[in-house]
mmCIF file of C-alpha atoms and ligand atoms in Angstrom:
data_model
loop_
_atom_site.group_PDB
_atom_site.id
_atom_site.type_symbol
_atom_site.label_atom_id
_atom_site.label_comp_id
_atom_site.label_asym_id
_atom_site.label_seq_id
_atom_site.Cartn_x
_atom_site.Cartn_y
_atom_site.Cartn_z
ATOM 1 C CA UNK A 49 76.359 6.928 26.091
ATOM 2 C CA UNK A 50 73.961 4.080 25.048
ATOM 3 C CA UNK A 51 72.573 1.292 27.400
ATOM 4 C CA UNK A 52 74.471 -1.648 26.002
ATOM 5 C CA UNK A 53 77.073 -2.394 22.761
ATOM 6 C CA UNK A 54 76.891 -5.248 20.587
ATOM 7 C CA UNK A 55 80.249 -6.555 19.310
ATOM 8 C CA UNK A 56 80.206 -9.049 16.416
ATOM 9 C CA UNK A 57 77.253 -9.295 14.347
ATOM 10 C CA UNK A 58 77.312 -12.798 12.879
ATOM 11 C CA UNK A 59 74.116 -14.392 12.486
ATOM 12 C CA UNK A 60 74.140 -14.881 16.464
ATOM 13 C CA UNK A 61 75.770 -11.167 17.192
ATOM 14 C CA UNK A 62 72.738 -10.050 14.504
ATOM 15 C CA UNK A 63 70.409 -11.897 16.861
ATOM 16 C CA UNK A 64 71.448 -10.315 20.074
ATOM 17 C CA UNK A 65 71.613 -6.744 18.858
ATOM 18 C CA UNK A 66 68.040 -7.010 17.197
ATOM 19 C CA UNK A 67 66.202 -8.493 20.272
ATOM 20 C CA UNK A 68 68.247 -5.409 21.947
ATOM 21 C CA UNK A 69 67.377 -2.759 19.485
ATOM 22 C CA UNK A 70 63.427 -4.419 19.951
ATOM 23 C CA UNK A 71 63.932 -4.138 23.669
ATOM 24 C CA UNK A 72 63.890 -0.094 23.254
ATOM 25 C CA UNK A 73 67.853 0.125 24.378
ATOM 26 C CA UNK A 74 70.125 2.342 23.296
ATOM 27 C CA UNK A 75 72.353 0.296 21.599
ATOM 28 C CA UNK A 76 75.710 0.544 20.088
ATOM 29 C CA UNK A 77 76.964 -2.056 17.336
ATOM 30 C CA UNK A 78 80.403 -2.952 15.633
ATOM 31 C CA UNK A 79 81.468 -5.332 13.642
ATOM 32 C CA UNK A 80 84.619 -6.080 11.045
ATOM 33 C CA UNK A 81 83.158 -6.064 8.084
ATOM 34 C CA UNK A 82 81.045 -2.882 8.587
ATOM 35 C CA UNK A 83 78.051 -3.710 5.816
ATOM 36 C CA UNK A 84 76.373 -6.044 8.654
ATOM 37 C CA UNK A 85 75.744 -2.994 10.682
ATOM 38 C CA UNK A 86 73.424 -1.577 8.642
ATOM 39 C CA UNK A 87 70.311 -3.682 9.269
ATOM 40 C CA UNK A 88 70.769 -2.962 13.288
ATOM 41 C CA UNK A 89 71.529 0.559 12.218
ATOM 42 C CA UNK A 90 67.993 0.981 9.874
ATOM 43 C CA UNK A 91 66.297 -0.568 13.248
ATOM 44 C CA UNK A 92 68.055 2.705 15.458
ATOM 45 C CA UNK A 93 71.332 1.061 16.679
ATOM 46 C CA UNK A 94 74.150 2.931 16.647
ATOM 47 C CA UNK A 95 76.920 2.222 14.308
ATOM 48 C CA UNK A 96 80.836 2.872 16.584
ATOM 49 C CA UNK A 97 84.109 3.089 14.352
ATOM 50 C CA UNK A 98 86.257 0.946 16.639
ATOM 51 C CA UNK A 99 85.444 -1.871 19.323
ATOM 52 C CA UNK A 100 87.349 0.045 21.528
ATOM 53 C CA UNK A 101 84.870 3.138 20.738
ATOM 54 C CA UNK A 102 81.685 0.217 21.242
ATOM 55 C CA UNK A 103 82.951 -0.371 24.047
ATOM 56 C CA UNK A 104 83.636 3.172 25.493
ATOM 57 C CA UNK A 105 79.826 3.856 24.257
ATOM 58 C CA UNK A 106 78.003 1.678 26.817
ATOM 59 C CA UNK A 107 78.497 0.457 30.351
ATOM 60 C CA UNK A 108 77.875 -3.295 29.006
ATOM 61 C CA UNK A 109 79.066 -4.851 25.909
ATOM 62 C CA UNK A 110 78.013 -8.147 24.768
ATOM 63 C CA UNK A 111 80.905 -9.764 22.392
ATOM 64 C CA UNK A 112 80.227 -12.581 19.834
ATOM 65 C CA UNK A 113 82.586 -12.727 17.630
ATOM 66 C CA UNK A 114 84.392 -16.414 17.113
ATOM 67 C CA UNK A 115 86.537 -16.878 19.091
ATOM 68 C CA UNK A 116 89.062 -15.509 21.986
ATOM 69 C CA UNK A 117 91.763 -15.224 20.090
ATOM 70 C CA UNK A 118 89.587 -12.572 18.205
ATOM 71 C CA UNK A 119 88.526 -10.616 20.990
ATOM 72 C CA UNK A 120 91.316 -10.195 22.527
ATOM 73 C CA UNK A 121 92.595 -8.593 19.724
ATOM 74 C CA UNK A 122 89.544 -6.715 19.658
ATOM 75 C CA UNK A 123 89.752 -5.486 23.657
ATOM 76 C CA UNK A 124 93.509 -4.768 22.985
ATOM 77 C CA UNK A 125 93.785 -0.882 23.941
ATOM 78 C CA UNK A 126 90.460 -0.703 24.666
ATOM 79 C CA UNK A 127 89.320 1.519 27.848
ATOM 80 C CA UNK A 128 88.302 -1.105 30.164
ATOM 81 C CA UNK A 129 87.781 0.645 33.499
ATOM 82 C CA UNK A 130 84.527 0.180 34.924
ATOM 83 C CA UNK A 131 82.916 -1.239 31.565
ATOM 84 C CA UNK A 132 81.182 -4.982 31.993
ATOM 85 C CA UNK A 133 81.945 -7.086 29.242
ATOM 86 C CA UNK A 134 79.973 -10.426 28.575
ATOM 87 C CA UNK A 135 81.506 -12.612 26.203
ATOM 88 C CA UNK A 136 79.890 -15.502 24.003
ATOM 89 C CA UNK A 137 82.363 -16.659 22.092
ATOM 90 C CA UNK A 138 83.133 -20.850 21.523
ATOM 91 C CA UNK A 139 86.296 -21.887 23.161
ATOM 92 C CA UNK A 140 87.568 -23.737 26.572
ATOM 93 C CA UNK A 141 87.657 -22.963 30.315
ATOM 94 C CA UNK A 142 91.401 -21.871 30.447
ATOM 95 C CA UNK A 143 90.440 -18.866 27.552
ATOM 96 C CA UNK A 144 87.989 -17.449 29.658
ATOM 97 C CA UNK A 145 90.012 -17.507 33.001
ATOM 98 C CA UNK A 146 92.919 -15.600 30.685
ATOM 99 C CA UNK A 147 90.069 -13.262 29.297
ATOM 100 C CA UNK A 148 89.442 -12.537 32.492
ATOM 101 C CA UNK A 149 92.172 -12.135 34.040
ATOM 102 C CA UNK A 150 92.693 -9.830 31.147
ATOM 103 C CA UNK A 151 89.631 -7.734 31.472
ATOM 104 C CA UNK A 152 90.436 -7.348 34.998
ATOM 105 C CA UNK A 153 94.312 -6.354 34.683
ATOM 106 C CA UNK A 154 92.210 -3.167 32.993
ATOM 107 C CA UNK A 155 90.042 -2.552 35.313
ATOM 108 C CA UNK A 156 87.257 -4.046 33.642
ATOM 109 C CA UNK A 157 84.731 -6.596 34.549
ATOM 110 C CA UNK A 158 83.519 -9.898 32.777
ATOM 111 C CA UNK A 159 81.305 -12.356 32.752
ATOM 112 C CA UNK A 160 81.869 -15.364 29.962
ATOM 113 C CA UNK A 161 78.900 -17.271 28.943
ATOM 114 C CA UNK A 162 76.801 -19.882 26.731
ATOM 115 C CA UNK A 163 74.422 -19.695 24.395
ATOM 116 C CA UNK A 164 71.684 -22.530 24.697
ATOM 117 C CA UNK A 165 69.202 -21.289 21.523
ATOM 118 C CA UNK A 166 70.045 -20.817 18.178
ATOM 119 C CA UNK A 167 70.299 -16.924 16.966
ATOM 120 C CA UNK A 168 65.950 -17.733 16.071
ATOM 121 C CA UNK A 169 65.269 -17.784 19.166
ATOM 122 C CA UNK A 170 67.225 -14.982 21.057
ATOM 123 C CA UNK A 171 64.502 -13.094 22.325
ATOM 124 C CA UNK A 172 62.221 -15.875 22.868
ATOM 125 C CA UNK A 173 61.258 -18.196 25.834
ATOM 126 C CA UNK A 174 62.869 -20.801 24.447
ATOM 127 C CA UNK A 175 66.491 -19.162 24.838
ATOM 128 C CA UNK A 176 68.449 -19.874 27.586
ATOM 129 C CA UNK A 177 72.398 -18.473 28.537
ATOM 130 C CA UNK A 178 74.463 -20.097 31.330
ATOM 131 C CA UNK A 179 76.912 -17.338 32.886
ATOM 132 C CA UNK A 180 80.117 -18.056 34.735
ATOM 133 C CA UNK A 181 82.208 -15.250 36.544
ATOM 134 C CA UNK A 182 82.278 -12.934 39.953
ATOM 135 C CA UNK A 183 78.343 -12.586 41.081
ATOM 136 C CA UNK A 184 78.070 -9.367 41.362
ATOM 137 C CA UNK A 185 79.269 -9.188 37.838
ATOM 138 C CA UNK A 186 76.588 -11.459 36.947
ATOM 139 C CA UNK A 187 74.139 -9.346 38.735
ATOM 140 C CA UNK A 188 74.965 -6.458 36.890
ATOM 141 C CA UNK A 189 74.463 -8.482 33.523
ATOM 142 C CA UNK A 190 71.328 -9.981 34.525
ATOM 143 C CA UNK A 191 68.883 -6.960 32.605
ATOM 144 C CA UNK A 192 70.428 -7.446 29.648
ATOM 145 C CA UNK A 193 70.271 -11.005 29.545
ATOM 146 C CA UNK A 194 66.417 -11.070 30.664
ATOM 147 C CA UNK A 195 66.131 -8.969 27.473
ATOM 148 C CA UNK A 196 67.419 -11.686 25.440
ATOM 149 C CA UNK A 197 65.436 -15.254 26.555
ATOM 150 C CA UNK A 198 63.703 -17.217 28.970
ATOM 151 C CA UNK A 199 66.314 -18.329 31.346
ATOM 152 C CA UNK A 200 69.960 -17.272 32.260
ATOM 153 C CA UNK A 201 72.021 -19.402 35.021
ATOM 154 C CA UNK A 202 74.919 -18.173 36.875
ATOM 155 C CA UNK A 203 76.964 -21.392 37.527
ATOM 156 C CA UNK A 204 79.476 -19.843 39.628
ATOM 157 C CA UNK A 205 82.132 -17.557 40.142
ATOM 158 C CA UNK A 206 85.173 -19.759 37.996
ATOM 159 C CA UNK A 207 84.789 -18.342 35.088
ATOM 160 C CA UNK A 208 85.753 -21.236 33.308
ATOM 161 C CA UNK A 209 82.676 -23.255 34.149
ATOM 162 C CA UNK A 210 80.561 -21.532 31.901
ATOM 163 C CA UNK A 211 82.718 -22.607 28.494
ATOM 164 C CA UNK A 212 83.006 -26.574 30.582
ATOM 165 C CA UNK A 213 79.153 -26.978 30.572
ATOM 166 C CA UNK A 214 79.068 -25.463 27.073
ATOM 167 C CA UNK A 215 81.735 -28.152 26.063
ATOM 168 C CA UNK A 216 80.177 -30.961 27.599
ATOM 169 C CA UNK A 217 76.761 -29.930 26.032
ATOM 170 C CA UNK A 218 78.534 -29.922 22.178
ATOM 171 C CA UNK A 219 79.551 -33.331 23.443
ATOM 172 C CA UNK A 220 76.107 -34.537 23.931
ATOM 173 C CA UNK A 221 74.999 -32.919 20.683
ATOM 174 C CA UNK A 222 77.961 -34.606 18.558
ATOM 175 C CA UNK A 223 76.793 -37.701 19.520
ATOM 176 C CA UNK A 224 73.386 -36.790 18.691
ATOM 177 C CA UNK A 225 73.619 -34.957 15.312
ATOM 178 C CA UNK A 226 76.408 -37.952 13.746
ATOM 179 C CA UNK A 227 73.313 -40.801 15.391
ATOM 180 C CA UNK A 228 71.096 -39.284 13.916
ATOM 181 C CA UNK A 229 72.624 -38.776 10.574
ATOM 182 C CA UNK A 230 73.698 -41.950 10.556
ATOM 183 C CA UNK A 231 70.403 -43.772 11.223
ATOM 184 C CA UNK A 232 69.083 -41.470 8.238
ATOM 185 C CA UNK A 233 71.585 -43.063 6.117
ATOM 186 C CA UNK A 234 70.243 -46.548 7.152
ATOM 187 C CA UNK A 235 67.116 -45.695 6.711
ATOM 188 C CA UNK A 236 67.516 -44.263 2.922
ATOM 189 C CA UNK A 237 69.205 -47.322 2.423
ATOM 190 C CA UNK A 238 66.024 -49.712 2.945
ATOM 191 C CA UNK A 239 64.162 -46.586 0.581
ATOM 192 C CA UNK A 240 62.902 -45.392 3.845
ATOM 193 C CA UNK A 241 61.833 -41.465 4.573
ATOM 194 C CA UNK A 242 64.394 -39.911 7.100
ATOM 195 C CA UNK A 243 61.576 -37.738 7.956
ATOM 196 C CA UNK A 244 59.500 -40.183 9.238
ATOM 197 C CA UNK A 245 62.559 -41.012 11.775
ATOM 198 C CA UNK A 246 62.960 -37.766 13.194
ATOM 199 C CA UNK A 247 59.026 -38.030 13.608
ATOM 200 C CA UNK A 248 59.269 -41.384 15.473
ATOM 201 C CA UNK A 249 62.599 -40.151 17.411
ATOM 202 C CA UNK A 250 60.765 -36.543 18.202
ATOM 203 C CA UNK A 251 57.957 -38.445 19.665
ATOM 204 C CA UNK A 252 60.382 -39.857 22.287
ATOM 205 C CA UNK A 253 61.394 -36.370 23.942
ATOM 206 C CA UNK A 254 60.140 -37.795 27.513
ATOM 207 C CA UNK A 255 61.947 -41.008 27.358
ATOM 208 C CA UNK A 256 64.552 -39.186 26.510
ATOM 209 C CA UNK A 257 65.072 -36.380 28.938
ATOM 210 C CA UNK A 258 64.324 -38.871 31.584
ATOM 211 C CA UNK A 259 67.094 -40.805 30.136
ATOM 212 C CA UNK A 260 69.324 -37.784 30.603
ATOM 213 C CA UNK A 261 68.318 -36.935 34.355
ATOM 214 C CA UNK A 262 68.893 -41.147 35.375
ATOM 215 C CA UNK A 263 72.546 -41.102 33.476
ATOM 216 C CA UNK A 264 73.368 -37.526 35.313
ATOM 217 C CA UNK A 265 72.294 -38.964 38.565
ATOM 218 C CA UNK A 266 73.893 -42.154 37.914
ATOM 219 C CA UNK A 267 77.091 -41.040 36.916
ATOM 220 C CA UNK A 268 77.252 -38.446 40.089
ATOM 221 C CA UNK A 269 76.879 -41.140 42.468
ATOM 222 C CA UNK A 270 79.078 -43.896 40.549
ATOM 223 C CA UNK A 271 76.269 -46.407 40.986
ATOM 224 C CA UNK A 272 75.073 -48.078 37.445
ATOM 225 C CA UNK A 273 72.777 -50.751 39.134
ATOM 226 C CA UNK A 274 69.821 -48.740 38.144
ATOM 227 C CA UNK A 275 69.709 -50.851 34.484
ATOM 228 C CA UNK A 276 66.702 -50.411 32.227
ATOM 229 C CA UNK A 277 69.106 -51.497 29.320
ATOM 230 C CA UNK A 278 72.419 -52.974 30.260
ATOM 231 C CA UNK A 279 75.895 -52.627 28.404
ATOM 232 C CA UNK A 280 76.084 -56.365 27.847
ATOM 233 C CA UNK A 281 72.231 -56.176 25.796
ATOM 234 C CA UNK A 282 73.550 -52.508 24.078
ATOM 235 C CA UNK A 283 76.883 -54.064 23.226
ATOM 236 C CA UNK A 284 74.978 -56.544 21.178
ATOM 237 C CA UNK A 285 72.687 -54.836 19.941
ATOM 238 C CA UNK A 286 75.603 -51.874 18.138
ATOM 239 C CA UNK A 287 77.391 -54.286 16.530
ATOM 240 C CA UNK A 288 74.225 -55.602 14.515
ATOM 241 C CA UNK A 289 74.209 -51.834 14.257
ATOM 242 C CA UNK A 290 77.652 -51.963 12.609
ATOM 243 C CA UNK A 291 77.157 -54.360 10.697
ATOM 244 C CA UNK A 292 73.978 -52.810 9.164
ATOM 245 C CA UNK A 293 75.919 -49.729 8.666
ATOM 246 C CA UNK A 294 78.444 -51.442 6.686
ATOM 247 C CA UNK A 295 76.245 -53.384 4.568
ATOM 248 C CA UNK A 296 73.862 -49.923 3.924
ATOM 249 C CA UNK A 297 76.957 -49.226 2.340
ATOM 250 C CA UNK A 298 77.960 -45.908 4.414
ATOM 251 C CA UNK A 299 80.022 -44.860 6.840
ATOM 252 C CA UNK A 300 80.231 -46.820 9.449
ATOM 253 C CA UNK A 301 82.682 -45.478 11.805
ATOM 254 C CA UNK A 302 80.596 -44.002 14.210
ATOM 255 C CA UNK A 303 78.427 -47.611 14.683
ATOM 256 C CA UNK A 304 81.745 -49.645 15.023
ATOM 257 C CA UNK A 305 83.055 -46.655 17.984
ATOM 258 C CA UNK A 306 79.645 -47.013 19.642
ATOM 259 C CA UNK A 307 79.953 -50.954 19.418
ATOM 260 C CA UNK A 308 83.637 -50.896 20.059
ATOM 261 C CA UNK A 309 83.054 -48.730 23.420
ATOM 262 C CA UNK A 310 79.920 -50.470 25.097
ATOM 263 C CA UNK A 311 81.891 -54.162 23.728
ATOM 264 C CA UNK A 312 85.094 -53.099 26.021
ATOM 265 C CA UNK A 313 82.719 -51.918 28.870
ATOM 266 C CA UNK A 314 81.122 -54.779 28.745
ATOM 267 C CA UNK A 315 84.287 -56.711 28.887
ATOM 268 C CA UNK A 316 85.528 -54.505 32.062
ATOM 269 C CA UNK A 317 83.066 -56.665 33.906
ATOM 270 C CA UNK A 318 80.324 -54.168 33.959
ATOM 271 C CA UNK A 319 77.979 -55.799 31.477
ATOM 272 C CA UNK A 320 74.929 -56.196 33.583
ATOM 273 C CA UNK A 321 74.898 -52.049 34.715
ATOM 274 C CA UNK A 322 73.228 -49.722 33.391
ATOM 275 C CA UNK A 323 74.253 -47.882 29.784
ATOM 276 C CA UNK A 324 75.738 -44.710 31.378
ATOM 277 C CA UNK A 325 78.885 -46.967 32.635
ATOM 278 C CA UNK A 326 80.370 -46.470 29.562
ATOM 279 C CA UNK A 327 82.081 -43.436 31.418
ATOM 280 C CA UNK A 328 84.555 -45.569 32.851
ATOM 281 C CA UNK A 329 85.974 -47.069 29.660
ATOM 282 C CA UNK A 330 85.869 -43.311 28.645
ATOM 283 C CA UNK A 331 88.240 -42.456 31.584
ATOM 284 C CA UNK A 332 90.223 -45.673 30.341
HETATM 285 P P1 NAP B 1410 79.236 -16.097 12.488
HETATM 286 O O1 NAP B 1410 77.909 -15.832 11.873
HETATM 287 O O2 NAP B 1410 80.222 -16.903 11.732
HETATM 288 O O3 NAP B 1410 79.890 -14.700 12.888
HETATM 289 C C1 NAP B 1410 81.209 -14.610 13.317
HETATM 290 C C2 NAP B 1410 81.444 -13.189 13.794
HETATM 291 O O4 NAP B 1410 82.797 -13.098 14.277
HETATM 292 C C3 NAP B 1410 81.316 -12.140 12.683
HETATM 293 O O5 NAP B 1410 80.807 -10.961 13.227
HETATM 294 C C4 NAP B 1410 82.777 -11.973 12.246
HETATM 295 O O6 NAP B 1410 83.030 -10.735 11.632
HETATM 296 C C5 NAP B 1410 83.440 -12.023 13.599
HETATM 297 N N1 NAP B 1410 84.878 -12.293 13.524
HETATM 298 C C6 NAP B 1410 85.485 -13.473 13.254
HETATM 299 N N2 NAP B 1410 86.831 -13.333 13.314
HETATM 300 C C7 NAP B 1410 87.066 -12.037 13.628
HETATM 301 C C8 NAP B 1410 88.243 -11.284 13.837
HETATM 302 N N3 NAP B 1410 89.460 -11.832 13.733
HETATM 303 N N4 NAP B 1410 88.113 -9.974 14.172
HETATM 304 C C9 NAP B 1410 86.887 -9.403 14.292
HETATM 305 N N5 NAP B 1410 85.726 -10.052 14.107
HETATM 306 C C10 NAP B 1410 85.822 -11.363 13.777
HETATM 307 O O7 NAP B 1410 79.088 -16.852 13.878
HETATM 308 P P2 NAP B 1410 77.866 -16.780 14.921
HETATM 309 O O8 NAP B 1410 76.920 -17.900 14.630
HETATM 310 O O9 NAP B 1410 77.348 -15.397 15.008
HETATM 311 O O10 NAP B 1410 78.622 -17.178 16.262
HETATM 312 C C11 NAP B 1410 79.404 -16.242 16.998
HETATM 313 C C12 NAP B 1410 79.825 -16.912 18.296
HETATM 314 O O11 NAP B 1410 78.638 -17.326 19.009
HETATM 315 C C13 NAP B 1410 80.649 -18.184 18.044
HETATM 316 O O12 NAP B 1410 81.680 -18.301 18.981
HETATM 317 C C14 NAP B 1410 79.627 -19.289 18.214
HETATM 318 O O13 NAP B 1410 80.206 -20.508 18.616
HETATM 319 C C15 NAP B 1410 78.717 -18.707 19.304
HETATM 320 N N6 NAP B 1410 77.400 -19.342 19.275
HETATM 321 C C16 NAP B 1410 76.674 -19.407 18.128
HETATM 322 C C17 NAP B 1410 75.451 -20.071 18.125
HETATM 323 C C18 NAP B 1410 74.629 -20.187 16.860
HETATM 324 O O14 NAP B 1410 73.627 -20.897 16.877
HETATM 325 N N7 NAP B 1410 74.957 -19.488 15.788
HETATM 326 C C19 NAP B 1410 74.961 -20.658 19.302
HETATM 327 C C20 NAP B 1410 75.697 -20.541 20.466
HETATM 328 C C21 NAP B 1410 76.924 -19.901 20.445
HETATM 329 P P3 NAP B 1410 82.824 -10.582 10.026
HETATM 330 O O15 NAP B 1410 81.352 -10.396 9.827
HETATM 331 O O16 NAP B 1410 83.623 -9.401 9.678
HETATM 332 O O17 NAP B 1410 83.347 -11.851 9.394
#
């Protein structure tokens, strides 16, 4: 038996296993295409023939492979009594109640989580894994995980919450990656260095997060009156953005839905509250 298996060793499966392996576990690997074994192998992993052996091998397994449809596949007459599994793959909240359900029908037990780090920093302080699933499941994960960041968060026993926060967080980042990509585009356009904007952006961080903690609290208690910027000023404002876009001679798509949603917000009646209010022309 080893301490722990890793199942899927993509760049963040890689990741996971090393800081593992690094730990001083006894660890178990597998993954499809063998060849990306070997490195976790040469460190003094173990390399299983199946993912049903990996997971016979260890009382834990950690699986990051894709997606669900992929591990189930993978689990599919696997030994499952008594064996913890604790999945990472992308996906939504109904997967991971099916997983498991799944994992349970076998006698297993499962905890389905996110990653907040990328595969860098697993190992680090500056990783972090939100956990959904039965606590004392959790509990029984929790050494592992310390192994692999700073901070893991159990966020309750539906199972499903886990893959809802991860959701809602690639929401947030969507938003921010296509701003910020476009904003480099405007910036190139007026021979500007797109460098120096992720500088001047970076140096923002505190604005920022505080910005994040006011919309959060804002949008909890449905009250908006709280208005350092309103919609009806923001509404402005992103269609000058729009129509800089369009000039710069990009894309402009993602200006004209920014201006588009804080213009019919505005037009809801709710142009003097604060920016966050956008959430109810989201609900529609
Ligand atoms: P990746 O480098 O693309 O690796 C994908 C892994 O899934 C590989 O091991 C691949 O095996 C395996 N796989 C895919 N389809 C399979 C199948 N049908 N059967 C068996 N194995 C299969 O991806 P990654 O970055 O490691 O991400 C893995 C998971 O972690 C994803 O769900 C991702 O969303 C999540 N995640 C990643 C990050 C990140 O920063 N990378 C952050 C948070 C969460 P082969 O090697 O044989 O192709």
């Amino acid at each position: 038996m080893s301490d722990v298996s890793v199942i899927g060793l993509g760049d963040m499966g890689t990741a996971i296993g090393r800081a593992l392996v690094s730990a001083g576990l006894a660890v178990t690997v597998w993954n499809r295409s063998a060849a990306k074994e070997a490195p976790l192998v040469s460190m003094g992993a173990t390399a299983a023939t199946t993912a049903g052996a990996a997971i016979a091998a260890s009382p834990v397994t950690v699986l990051c492979v894709s997606d669900y449809a992929a591990t189930t596949a993978l689990i599919e007459g696997a030994a499952l009594q008594d064996r913890l599994l604790m999945q990472f793959a992308s996906g939504t909240p109904a997967q991971a109640r099916s997983m498991e359900a799944r994992v349970r029908q076998g006698g297993g037990r499962y905890v389905d989580g996110a990653i907040g780090a990328w595969p860098r920093q697993i190992g680090s302080p500056d990783a972090s894994f939100t956990l959904s699933g039965n606590a004392d499941d959790f509990a029984a994960a929790r050494p592992v995980l310390e192994l692999l960041g700073g901070q893991s968060t159990h966020v309750g026993s539906d199972v499903g919450h886990a893959k809802a926060y991860a959701n809602a967080g690639l929401a947030y980042f969507a938003g921010h990656w296509i701003g910020f990509a476009q904003g480099a585009s405007i910036s190139q356009s007026e021979g500007l260095d797109p460098a120096v904007l992720g500088e001047m952006l970076a140096s923002m961080g505190p604005i920022l997060s505080n910005d994040l903690l006011l919309m959060g609290r804002a949008i909890a208690s449905d009250a908006f009156d709280e208005a350092d910027s309103t919609i009806k000023t923001i509404a402005g404002d992103l269609n000058w953005l729009a129509e800089l876009a369009e000039t710069a001679g990009g894309n402009n798509e993602f200006a004209r839905l920014a201006a588009a949603l804080f213009t019919r917000t505005r037009d809801m009646g709710l142009g003097d509250k604060q920016h966050s209010a956008i959430i109810k022309a989201l609900r529609g």
